[in-house]
Tab-separated table of C-alpha atoms and ligand atoms in Angstrom:
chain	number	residue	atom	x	y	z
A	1	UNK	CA	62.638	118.807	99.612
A	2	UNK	CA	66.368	119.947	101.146
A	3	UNK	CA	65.630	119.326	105.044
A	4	UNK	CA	67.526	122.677	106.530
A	5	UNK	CA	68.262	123.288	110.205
A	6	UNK	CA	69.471	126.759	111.372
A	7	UNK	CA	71.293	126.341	114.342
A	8	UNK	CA	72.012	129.858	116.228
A	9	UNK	CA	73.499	129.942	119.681
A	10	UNK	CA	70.927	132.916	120.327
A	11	UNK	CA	72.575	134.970	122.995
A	12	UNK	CA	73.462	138.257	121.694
A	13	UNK	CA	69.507	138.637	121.006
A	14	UNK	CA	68.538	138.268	124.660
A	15	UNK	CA	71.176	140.013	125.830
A	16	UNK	CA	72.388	143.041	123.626
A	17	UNK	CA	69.002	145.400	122.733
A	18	UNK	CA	71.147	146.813	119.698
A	19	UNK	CA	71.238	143.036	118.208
A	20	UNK	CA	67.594	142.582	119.600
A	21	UNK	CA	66.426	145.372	117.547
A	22	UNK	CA	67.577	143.749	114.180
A	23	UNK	CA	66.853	140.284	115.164
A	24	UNK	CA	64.285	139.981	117.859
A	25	UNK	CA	63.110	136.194	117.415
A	26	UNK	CA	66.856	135.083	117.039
A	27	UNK	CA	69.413	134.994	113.609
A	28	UNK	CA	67.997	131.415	113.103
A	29	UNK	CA	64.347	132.528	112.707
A	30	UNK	CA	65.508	135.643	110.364
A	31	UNK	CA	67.304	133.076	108.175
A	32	UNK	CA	64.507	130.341	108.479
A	33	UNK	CA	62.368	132.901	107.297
A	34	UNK	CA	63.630	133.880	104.009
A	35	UNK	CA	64.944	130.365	103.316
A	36	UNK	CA	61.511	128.742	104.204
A	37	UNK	CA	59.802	131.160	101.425
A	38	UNK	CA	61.413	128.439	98.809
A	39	UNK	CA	59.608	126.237	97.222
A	40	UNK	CA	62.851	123.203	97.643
A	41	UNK	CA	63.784	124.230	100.872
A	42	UNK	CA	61.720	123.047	104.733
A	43	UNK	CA	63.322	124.266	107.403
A	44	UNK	CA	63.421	123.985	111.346
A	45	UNK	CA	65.914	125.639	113.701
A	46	UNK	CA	67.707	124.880	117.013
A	47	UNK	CA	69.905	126.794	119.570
A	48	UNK	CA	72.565	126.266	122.474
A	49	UNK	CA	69.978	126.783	125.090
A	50	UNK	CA	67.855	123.416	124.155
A	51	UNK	CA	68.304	120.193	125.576
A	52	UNK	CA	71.553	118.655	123.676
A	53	UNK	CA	71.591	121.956	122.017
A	54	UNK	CA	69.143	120.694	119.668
A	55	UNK	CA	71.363	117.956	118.563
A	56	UNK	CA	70.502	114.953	117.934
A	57	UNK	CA	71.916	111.592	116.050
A	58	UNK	CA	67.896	111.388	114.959
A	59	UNK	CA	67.654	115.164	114.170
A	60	UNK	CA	70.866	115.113	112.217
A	61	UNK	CA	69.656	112.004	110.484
A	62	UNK	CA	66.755	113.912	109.391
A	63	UNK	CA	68.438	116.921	108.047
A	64	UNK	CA	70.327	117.402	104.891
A	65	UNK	CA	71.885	120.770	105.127
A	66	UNK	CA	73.198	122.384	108.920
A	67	UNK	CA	73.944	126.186	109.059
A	68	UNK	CA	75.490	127.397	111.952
A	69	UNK	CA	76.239	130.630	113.632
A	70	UNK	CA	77.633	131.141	117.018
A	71	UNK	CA	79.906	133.554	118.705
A	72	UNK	CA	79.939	134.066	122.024
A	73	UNK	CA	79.386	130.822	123.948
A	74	UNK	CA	81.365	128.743	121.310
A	75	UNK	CA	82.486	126.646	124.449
A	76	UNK	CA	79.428	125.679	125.612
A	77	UNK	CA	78.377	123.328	122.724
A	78	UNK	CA	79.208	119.793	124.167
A	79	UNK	CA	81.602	117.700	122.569
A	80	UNK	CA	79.009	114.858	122.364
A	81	UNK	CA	76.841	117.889	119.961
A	82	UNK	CA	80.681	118.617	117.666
A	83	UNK	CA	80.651	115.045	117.023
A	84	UNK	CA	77.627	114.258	116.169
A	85	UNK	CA	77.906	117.482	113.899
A	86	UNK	CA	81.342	115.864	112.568
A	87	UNK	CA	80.058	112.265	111.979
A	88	UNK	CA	76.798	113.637	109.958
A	89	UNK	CA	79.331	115.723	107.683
A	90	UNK	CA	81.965	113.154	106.788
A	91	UNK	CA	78.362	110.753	105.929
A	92	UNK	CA	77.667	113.532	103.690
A	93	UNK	CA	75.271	116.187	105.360
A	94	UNK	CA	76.117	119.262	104.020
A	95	UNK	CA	76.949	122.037	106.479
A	96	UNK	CA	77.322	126.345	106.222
A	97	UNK	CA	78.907	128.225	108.876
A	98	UNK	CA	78.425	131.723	109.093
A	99	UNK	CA	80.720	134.367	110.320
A	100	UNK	CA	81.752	133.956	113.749
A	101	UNK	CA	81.044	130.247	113.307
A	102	UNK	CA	84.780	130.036	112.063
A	103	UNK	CA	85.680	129.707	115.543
A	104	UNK	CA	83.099	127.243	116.238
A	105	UNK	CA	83.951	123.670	117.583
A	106	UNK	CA	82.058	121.847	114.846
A	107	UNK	CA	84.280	124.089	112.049
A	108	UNK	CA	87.329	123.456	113.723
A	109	UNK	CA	86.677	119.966	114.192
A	110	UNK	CA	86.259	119.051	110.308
A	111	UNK	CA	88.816	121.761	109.527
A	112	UNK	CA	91.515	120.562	112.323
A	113	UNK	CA	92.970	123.919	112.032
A	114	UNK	CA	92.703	127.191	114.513
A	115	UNK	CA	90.560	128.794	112.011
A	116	UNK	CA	92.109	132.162	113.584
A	117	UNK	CA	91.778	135.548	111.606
A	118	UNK	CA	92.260	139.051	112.295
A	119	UNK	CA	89.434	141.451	113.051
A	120	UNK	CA	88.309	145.230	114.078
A	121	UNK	CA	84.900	146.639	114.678
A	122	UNK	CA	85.204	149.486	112.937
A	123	UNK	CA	81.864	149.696	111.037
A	124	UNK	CA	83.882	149.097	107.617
A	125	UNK	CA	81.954	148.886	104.210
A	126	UNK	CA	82.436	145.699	102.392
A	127	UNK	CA	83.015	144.683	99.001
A	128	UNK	CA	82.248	140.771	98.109
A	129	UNK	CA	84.135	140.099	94.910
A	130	UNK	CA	82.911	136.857	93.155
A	131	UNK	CA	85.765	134.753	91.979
A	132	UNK	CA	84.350	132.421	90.204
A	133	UNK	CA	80.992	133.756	88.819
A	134	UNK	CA	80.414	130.037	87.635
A	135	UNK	CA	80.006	128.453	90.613
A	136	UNK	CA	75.959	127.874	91.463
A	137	UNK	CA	76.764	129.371	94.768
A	138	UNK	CA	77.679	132.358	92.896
A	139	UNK	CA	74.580	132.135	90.699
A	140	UNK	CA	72.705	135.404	90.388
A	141	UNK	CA	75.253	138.196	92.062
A	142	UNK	CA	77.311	139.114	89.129
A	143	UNK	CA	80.755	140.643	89.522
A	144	UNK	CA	80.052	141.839	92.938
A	145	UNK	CA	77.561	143.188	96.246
A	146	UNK	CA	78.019	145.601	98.664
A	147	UNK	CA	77.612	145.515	102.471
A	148	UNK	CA	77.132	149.186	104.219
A	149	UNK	CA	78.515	147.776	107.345
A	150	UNK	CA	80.429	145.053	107.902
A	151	UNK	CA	82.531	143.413	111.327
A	152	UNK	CA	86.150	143.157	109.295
A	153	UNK	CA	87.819	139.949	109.124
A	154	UNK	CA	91.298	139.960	107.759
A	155	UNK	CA	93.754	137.224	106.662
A	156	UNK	CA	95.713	135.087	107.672
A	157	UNK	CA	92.392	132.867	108.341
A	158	UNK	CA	94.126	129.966	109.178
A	159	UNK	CA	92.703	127.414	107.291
A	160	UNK	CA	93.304	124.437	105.121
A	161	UNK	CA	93.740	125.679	101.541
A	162	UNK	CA	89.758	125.748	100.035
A	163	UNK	CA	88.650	123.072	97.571
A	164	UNK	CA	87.222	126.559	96.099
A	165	UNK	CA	87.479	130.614	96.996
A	166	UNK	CA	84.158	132.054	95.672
A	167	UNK	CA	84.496	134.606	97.220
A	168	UNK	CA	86.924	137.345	98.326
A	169	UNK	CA	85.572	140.399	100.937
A	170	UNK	CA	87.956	144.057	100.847
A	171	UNK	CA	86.985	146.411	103.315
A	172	UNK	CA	87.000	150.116	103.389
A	173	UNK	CA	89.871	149.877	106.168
A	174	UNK	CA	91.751	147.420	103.557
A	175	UNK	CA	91.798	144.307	104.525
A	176	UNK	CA	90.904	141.271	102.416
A	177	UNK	CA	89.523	138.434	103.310
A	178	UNK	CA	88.482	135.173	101.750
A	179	UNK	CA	84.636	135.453	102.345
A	180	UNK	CA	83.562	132.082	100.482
A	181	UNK	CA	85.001	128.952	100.932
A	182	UNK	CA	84.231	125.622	99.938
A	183	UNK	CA	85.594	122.407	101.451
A	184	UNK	CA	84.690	118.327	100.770
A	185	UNK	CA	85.305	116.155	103.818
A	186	UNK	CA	84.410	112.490	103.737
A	187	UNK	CA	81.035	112.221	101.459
A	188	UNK	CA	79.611	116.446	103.108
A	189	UNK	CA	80.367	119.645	101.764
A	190	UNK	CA	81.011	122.327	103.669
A	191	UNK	CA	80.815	126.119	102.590
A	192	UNK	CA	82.167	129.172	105.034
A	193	UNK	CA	80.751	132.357	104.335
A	194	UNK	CA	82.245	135.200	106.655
A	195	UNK	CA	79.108	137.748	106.235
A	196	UNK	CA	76.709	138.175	109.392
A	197	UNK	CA	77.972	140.162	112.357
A	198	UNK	CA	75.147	140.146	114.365
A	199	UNK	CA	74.876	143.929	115.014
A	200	UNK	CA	74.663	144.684	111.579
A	201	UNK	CA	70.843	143.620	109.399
A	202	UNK	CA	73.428	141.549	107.389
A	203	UNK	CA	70.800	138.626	107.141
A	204	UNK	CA	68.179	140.901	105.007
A	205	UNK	CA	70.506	141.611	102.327
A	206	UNK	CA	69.517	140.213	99.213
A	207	UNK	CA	72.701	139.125	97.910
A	208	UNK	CA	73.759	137.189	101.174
A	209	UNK	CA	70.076	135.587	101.145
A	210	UNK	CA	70.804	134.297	97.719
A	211	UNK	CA	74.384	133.406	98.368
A	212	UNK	CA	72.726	131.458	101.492
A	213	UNK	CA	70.069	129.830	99.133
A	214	UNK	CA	72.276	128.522	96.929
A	215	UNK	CA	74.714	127.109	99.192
A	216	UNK	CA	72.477	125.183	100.729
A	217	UNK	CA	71.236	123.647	97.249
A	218	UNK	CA	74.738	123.025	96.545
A	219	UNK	CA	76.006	121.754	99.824
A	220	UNK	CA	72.529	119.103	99.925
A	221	UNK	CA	73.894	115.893	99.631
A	222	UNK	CA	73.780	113.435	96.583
A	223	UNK	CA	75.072	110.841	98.309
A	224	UNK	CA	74.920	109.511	102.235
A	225	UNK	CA	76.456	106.701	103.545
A	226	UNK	CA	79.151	106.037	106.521
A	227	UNK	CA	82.125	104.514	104.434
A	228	UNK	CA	83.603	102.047	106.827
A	229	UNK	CA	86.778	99.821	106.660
A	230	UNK	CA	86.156	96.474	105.299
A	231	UNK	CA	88.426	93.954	105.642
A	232	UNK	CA	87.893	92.210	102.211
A	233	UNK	CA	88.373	89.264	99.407
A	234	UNK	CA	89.470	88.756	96.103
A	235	UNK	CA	86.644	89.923	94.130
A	236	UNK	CA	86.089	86.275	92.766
A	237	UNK	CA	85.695	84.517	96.078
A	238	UNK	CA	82.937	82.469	96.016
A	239	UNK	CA	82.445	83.057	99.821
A	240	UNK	CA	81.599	86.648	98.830
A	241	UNK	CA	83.412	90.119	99.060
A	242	UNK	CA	83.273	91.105	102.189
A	243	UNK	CA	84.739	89.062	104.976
B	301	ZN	ZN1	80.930	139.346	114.465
């Protein structure tokens, strides 16, 4: 089983009744939902609101794959929670960040970039264009999917050039975007995938549930270990290896 936990800040749900409507037990239950229906996939969720924001060395230890949207309260999330997150990654957890969560301090932690971009609420349609139809994140969308409604983000998105673009977003208003990104840092992966403005049902597309599903198959880890710096002998020494 691929241990997944959704981590939402869950503010704009108690606070905004147009995002309440779409998503009234929080964007982490609406994604634990669908993702929970898998057969591979056990999931639990967490928010900003919880003690340590749900954050744990323990809970991270016990979760393979961390997806993570925030927005408006990136702040809040304690530096003691980003490192944690940070540390779990570069062991190998796998981690998604969704949408906003480009300006998150986790994602700009393992990044070490701003992770700025340009953007406009402007109720835009949205065009995902798969670029590499390949990729098992890809799996199952074909050339390309459609959002009605869309929050635009626009390049530059300053970040470090992608291991991998999967996927590229043009909007109605034209602006392009690169909507799927894949990264490696230490032994995690991490995938960015800019879909999910929170007052838009973005979440109960089918495409960006399978995109979603995939990613976090992809991102599990195969490996998990700190690598550490060793201070070490010839590989003959009869007093061993490692000093
Ligand atoms: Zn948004």
């Amino acid at each position: 089983m691929i241990r997944v936990l959704v981590w939402n800040e869950f503010r704009h749900e108690k606070t905004h009744e147009c995002v309440k409507a779409i998503y009234p037990d929080g964007i982490h239950e609406a994604i634990a939902e669908f993702l929970g229906r898998e057969e591979d996939i056990e999931v639990r969720t967490a928010y900003l609101d919880q003690e340590n924001h749900g954050i744990t060395k323990e809970v991270l230890d016990a979760t393979d794959v961390l997806i993570w949207w925030g927005h408006m309260a990136h702040n809040q999330v304690s530096d003691e929670a980003v490192a944690l997150v940070k540390d779990a990654v570069l062991d190998g957890m796998g981690a998604i960040f969704l949408h906003s969560a480009h300006h998150s301090k986790p994602f700009k932690a393992l990044m070490g970039t701003s992770c700025n971009l340009t953007w406009r609420e402007s109720g835009d349609s949205e065009l995902l264009w798969v670029i590499d139809p390949a990729h098992p994140i890809t799996r199952g969308i074909d050339r390309f999917f459609k959002l009605e409604h869309e929050e635009t983000y626009g390049e530059p998105f300053v970040i470090p050039n992608p291991d991998k673009v999967l996927l590229i977003g043009g909007y109605s208003g034209g602006e392009v975007f690169r909507s799927g990104v894949l990264y490696e840092r230490g032994n995690g992966k991490i995938f960015y995938f800019q879909p999910g403005h929170e007052t838009f049902p973005t979440f109960k597309v089918p495409e960006v549930q399978t995109v979603i599903k995939n990613a976090v198959r992809f991102v599990a880890p195969a490996y998990r270990a700190k690598v550490g710096c060793p201070h070490v002998r010839t590989v003959d020494d009869p007093d061993g290896y490692v000093r």
